[in-house]
Tab-separated table of C-alpha atoms and ligand atoms in Angstrom:
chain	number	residue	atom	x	y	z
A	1	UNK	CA	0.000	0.000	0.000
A	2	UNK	CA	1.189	3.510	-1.114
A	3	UNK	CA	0.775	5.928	1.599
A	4	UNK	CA	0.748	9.433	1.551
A	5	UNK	CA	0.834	12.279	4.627
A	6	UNK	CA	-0.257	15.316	4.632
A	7	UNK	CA	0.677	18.405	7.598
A	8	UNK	CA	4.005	17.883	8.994
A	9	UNK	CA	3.526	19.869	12.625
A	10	UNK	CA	4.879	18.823	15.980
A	11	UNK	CA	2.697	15.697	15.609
A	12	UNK	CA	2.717	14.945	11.865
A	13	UNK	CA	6.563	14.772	11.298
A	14	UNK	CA	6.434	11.826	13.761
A	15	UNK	CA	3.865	9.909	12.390
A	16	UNK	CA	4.992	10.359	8.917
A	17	UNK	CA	8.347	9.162	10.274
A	18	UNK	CA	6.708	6.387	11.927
A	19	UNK	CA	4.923	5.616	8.384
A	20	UNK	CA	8.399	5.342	6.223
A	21	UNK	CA	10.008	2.812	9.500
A	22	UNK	CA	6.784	0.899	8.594
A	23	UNK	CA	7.493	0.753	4.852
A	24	UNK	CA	4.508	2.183	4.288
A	25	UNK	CA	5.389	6.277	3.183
A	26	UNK	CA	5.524	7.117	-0.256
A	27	UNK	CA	4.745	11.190	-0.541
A	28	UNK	CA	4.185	13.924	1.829
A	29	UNK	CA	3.040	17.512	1.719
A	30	UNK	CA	2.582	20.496	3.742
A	31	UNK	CA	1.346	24.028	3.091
A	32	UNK	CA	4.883	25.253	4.270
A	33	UNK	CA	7.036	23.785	1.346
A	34	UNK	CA	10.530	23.767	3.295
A	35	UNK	CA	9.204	21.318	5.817
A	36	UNK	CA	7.637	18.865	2.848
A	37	UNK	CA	10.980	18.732	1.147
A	38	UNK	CA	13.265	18.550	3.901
A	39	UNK	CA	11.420	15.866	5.640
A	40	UNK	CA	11.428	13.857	2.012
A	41	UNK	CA	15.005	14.467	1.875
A	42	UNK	CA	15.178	12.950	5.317
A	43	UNK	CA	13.139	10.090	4.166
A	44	UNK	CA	13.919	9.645	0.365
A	45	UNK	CA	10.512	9.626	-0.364
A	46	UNK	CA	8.644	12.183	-2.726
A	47	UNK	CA	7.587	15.421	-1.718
A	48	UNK	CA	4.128	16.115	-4.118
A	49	UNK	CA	3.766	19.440	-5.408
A	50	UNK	CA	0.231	19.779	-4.834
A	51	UNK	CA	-2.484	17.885	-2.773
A	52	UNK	CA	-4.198	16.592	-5.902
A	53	UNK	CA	-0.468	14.792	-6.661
A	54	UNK	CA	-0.602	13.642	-3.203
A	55	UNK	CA	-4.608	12.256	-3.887
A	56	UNK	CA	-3.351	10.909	-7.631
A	57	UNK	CA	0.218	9.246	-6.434
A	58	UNK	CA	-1.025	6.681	-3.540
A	59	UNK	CA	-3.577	4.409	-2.209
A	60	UNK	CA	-4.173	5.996	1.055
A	61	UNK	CA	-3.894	9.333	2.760
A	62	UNK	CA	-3.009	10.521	6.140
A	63	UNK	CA	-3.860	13.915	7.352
A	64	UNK	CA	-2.697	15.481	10.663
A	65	UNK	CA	-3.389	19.239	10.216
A	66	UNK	CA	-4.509	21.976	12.737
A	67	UNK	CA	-8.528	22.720	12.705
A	68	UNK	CA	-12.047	22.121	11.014
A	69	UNK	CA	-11.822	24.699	8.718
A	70	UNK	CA	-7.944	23.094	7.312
A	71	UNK	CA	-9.447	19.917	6.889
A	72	UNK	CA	-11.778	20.844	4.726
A	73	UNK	CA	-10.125	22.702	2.672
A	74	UNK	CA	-7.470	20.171	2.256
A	75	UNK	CA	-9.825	17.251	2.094
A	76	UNK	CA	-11.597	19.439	-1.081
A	77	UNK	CA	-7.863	19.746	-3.262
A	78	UNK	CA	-7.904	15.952	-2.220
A	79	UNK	CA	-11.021	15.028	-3.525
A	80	UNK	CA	-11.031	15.152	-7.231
A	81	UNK	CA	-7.708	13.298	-7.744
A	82	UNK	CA	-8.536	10.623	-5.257
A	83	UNK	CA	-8.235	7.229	-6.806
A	84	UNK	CA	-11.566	4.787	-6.390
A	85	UNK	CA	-11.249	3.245	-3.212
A	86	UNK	CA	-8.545	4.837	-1.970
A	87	UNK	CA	-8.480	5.472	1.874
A	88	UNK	CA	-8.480	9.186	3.672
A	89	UNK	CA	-7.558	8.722	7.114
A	90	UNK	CA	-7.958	12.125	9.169
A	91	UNK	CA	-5.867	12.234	12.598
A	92	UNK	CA	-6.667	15.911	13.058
A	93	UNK	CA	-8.842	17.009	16.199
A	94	UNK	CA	-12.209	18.644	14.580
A	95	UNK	CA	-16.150	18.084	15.239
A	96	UNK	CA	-17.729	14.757	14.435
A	97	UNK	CA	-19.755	17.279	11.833
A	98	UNK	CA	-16.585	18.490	9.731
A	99	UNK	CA	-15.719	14.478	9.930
A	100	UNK	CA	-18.672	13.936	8.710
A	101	UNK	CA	-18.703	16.692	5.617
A	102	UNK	CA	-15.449	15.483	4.956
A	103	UNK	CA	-16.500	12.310	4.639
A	104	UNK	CA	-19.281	13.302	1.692
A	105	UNK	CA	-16.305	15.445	-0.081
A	106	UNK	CA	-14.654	12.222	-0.796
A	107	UNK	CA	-17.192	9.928	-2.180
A	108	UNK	CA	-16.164	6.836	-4.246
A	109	UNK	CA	-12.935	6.902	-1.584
A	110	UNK	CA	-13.320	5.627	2.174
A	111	UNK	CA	-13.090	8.451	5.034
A	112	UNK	CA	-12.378	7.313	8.282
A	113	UNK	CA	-11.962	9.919	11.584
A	114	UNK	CA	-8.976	8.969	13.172
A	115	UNK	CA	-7.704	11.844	15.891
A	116	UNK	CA	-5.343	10.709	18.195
A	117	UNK	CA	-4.079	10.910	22.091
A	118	UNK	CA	-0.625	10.497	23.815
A	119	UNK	CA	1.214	14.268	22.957
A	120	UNK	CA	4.508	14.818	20.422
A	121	UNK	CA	5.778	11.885	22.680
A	122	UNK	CA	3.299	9.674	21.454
A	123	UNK	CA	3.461	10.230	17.949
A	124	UNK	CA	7.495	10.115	18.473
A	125	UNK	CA	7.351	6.510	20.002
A	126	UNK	CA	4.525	5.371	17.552
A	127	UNK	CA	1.925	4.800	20.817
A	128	UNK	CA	-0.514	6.897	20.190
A	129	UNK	CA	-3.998	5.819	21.113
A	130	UNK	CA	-6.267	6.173	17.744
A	131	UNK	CA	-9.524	6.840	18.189
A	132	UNK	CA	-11.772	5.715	14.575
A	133	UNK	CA	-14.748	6.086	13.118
A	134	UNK	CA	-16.436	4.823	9.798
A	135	UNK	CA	-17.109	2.202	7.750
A	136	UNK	CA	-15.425	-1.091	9.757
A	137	UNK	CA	-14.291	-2.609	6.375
A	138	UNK	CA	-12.131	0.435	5.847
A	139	UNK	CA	-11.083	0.587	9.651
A	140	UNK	CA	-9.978	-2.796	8.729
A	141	UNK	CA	-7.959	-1.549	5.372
A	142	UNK	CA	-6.556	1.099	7.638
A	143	UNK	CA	-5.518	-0.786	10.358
A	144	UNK	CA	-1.400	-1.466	9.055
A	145	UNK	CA	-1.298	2.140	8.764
A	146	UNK	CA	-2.809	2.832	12.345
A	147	UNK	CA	-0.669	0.424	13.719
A	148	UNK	CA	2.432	1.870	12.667
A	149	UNK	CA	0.978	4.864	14.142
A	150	UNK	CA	0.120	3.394	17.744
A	151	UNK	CA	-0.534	0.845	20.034
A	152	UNK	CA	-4.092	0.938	21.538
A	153	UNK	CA	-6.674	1.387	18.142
A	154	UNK	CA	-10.329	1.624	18.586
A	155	UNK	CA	-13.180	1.820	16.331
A	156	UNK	CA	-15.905	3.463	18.112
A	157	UNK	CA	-18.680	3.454	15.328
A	158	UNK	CA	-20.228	5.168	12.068
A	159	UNK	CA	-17.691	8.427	10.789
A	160	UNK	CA	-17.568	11.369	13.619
A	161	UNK	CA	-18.009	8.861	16.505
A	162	UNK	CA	-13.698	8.751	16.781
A	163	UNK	CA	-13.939	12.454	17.579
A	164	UNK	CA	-16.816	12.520	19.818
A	165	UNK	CA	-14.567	10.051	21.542
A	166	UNK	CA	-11.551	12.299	21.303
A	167	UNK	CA	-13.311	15.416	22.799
A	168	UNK	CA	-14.217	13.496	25.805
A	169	UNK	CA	-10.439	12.936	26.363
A	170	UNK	CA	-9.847	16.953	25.223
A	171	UNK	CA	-12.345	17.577	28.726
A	172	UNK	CA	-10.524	15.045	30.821
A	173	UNK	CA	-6.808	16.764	29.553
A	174	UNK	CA	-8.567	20.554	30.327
A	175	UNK	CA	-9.501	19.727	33.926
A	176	UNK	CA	-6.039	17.701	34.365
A	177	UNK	CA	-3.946	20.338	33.257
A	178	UNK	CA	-5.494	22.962	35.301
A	179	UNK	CA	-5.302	20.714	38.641
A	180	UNK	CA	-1.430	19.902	37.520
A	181	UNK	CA	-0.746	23.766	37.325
A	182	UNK	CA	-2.494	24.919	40.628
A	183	UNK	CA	-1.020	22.169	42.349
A	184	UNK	CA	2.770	22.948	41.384
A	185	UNK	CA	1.891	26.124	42.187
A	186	UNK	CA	1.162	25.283	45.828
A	187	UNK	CA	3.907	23.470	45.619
A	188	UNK	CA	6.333	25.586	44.855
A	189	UNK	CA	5.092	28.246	47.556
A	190	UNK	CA	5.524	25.113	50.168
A	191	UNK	CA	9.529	25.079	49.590
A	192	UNK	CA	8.864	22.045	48.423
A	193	UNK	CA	12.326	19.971	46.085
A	194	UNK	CA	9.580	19.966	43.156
A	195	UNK	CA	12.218	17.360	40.682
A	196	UNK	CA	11.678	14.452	43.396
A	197	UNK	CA	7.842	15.705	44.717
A	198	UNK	CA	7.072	14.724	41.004
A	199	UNK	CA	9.211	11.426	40.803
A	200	UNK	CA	6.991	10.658	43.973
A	201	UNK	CA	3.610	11.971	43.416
A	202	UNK	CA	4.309	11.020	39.745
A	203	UNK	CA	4.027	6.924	41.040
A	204	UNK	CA	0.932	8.070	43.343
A	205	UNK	CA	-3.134	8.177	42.940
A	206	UNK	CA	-2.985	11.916	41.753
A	207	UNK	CA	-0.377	11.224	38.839
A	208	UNK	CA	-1.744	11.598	35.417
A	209	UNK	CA	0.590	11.907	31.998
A	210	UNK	CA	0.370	15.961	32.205
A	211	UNK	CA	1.580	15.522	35.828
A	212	UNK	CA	4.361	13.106	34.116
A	213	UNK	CA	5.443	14.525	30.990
A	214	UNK	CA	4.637	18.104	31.726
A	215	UNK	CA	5.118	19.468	35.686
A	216	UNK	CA	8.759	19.269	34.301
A	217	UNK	CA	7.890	22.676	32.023
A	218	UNK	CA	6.474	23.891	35.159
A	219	UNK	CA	9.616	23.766	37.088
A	220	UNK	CA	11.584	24.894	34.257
A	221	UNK	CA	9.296	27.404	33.239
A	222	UNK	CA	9.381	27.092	29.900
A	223	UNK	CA	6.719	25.542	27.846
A	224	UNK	CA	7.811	24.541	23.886
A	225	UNK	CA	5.475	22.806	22.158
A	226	UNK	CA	3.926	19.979	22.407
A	227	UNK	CA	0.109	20.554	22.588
A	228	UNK	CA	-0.307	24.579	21.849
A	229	UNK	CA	-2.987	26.346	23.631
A	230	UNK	CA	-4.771	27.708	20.811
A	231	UNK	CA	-5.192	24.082	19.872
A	232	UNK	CA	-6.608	22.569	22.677
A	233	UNK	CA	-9.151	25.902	23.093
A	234	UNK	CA	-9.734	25.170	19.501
A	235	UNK	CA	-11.122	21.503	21.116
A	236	UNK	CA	-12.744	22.790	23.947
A	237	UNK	CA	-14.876	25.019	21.332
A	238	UNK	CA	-16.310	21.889	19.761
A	239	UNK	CA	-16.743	20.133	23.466
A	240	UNK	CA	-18.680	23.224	24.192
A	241	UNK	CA	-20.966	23.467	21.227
A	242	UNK	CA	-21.418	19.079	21.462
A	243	UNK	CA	-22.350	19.675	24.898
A	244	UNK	CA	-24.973	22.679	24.128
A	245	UNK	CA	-26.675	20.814	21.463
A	246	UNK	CA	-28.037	18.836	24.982
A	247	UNK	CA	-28.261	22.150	26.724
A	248	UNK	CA	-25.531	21.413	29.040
A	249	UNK	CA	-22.990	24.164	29.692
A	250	UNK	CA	-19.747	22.064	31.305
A	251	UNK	CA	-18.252	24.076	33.722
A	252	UNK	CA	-14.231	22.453	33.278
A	253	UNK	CA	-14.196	23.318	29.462
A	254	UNK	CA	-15.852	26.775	30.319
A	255	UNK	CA	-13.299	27.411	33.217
A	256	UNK	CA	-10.104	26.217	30.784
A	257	UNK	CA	-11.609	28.578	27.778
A	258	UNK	CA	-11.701	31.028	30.273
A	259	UNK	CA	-7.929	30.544	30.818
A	260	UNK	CA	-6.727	30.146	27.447
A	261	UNK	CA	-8.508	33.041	26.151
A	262	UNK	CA	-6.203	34.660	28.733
A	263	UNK	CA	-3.049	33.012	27.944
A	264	UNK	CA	-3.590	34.267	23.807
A	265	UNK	CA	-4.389	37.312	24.771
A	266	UNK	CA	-1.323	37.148	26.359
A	267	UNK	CA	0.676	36.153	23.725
A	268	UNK	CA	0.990	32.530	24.859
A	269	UNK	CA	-1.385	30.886	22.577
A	270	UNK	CA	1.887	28.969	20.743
A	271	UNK	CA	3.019	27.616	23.574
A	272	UNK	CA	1.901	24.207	25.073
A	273	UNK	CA	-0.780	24.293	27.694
A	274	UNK	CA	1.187	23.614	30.487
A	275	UNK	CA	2.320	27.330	30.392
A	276	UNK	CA	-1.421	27.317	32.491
A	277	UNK	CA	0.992	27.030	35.042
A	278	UNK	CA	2.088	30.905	34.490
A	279	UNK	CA	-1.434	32.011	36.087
A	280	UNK	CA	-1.456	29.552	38.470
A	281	UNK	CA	2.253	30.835	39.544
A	282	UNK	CA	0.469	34.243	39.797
A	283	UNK	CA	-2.001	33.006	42.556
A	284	UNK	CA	0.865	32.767	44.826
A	285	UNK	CA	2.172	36.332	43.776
A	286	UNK	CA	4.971	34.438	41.067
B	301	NAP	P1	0.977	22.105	14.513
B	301	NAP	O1	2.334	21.755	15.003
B	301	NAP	O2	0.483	23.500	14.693
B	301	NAP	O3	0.908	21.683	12.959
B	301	NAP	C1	-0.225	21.979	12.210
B	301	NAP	C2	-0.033	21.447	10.795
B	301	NAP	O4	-1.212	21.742	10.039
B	301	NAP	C3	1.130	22.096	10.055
B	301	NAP	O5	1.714	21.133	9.209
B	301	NAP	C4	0.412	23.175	9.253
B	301	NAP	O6	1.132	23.586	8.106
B	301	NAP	C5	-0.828	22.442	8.866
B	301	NAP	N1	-1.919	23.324	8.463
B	301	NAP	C6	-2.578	24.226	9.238
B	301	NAP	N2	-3.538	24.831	8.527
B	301	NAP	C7	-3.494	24.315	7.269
B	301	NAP	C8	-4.245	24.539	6.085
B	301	NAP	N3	-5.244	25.434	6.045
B	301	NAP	N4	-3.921	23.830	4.992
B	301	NAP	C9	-2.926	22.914	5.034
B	301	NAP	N5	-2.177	22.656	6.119
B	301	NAP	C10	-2.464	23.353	7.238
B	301	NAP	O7	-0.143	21.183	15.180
B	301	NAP	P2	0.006	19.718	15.827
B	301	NAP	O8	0.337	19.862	17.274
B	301	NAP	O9	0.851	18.873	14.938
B	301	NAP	O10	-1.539	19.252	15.769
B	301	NAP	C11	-2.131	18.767	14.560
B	301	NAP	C12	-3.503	18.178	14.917
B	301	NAP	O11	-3.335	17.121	15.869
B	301	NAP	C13	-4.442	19.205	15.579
B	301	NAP	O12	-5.766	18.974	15.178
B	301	NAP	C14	-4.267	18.924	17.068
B	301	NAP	O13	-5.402	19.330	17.817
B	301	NAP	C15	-4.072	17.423	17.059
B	301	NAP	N6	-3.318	16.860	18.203
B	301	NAP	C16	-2.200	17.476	18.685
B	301	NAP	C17	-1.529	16.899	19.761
B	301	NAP	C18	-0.276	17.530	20.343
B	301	NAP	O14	0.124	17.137	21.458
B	301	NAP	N7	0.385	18.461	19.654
B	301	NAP	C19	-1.983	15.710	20.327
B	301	NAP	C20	-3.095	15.092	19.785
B	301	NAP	C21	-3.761	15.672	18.716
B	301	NAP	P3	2.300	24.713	8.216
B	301	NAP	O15	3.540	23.964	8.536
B	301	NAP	O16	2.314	25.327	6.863
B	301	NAP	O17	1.876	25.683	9.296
C-alpha cells in the first residue's frame, strides 16, 4: 500500500516518520514547502507538489493538520484526484460534523476519523492511542497504517463517533492540566524539592501523563510545544458546542476557555498548555 501524509507539525513529522520505519510512506506535503521537502530528503521519499499529486500518487492518505476549517479545505484539493477506493484517514482534532462533511467530499474513496491521544511523545514513540470512526471494512484496510501509528486502536462506530470520543479525552486533559498547574503552584510556595515531589507523586493516585510529561515545564518554566494552547481551546470550542446541542454548559471546558482566552491574549497561545501554570504561579504572587 502507497501511503501518503499530509501536515508535517509537531505531531505529523512523527507519524509520517513512523509511516516510512513501517514501509509504508511514499509522498508527503505540507502548506509550508521547506518542511515537505526537507522531511522527504530525510526520508527519500517524494515530496508532491500539490495535494491533488498527493490524492493521484497513492492508495491511502493521512492527514494530521490543525482545525475544522484546514481539513476541509485540504480534504476538497484531495477530492477530485482521489483514486476509487482509496483510503483518507484524518488524525486531526475537529467536530464529528466536519468528519462527517469530509466524509461526503470524498465519495467513491473511504473516510475514516482517526484523531489521536498520547502528545509529540506519542506520535514520536509510535503509541498513540487512535480513536476511529467509519465504515469497519475500511477501519480494517486502515488498520497497518494505524498500527504503525500506535498501540491501543479503537473503532468506536459510524464516521464522527472517533472524535466525539476524542473530545471526551480533550475535557478530561482541560480539567487535568489545570489541577497539575495549581497544584505545582502550591507546591512551589511550600519550599517544596519539586524534581523528586514529582518522581513521587508522579508513582501516586494523583499522577496523570500531564503531571508526568509536563510538571517538568512547570519547574523549568518554559513551555515549547507539544500541545499549543490555541489548539486545545480550539477543542474545547467543539466540546462546548457538542455539549450545548443537549443544553448542558460544562463548567471544566468553560473554566479552561476562560484561561486560554487569557493566555492568547497574552501572547501565549503557541506555547503548550502547560504554560497554564504561568497564572497559576500568579495566585501565589509568582
Ligand atoms: P501544529 O504543530 O500547529 O501543525 C499543524 C499542521 O497543520 C502544520 O503542518 C500546518 O502547516 C498544517 N496546516 C494548518 N492549517 C493548514 C491549512 N489550512 N492547509 C494545510 N495545512 C495546514 O499542530 P500539531 O500539534 O501537529 O496538531 C495537529 C492536529 O493534531 C491538531 O488537530 C491537534 O489538535 C491534534 N493533536 C495534537 C496533539 C499535540 O500534542 N500536539 C496531540 C493530539 C492531537 P504549516 O507547517 O504550513 O503551518
Amino acid at each position: 500500500m502507497r501511503v501518503g501524509f499530509v501536515g508535517l507539525g509537531a505531531m505529523g513529522a512523527h507519524m509520517a516518520r513512523n509511516l516510512h520505519r513501517a514501509g509504508l510512506l511514499t509522498t508527503v506535503w505540507n502548506r509550508t514547502v521547506q518542511k515537505s521537502q526537507a522531511l522527504a530528503a530525510e526520508l527519500g521519499c517524494h515530496a508532491a507538489p500539490s495535494l491533488a499529486s498527493v490524492a493521484a500518487e497513492v492508495d491511502a492518505v493521512v492527514i494530521c493538520v490543525a482545525a475544522d476549517a484546514d481539513v476541509l479545505d485540504v480534504v476538497s484539493q484531495l477530492a477530485p484526484a482521489l483514486k476509487a477506493g482509496s483510503l483518507v484517514l484524518d488524525c486531526s482534532t475537529v467536530s464529528a460534523q466536519t468528519a462527517q462533511r469530509a466524509a461526503e467530499m470524498v465519495r467513491g474513496s473511504e473516510f475514516l476519523d482517526c484523531p489521536v491521544s498520547g502528545g509529540v511523545e506519542g506520535a514520536r514513540d509510535a503509541t498513540l492511542v487512535i480513536m476511529a470512526g467509519g465504515n469497519p471494512q475500511a477501519f480494517e484496510r486502515a488498520r497497518p497504517i494505524l498500527a504503525a501509528l500506535g498501540k491501543t486502536i479503537t473503532h468506536f462506530g459510524p464516521i464522527g463517533s472517533g472524535e466525539a470520543a476524542k473530545a471526551t479525552n480533550q475535557i478530561m486533559c482541560a480539567g487535568i492540566i489545570e489541577a497539575v498547574a495549581e497544584a505545582m503552584a502550591f507546591a512551589h510556595a511550600q519550599g517544596l524539592p519539586l524534581t523528586q515531589l514529582v518522581d513521587t507523586l508522579g508513582k501516586g493516585a494523583g499522577s496523570s501523563w500531564y503531571f508526568v510529561h509536563r510538571a517538568p515545564n512547570m519547574i523549568r518554566e518554559s513551555y515549547p510545544p507539544g500541545f499549543k494552547v490555541r489548539l486545545h481551546a480550539k477543542d474545547l470550542e467543539i466540546c462546548r458546542d457538542m455539549a450545548a446541542r443537549f443544553g448542558v454548559t460544562l463548567p471544566v471546558v468553560e473554566r479552561m476557555l476562560e484561561v486560554y482566552g487569557e493566555l492568547m491574549a497574552r501572547g501565549y497561545g503557541d506555547e503548550d498548555i502547560s504554560a497554564t501554570y504561568r497564572l497559576t504561579a500568579e495566585l501565589f504572587g509568582a
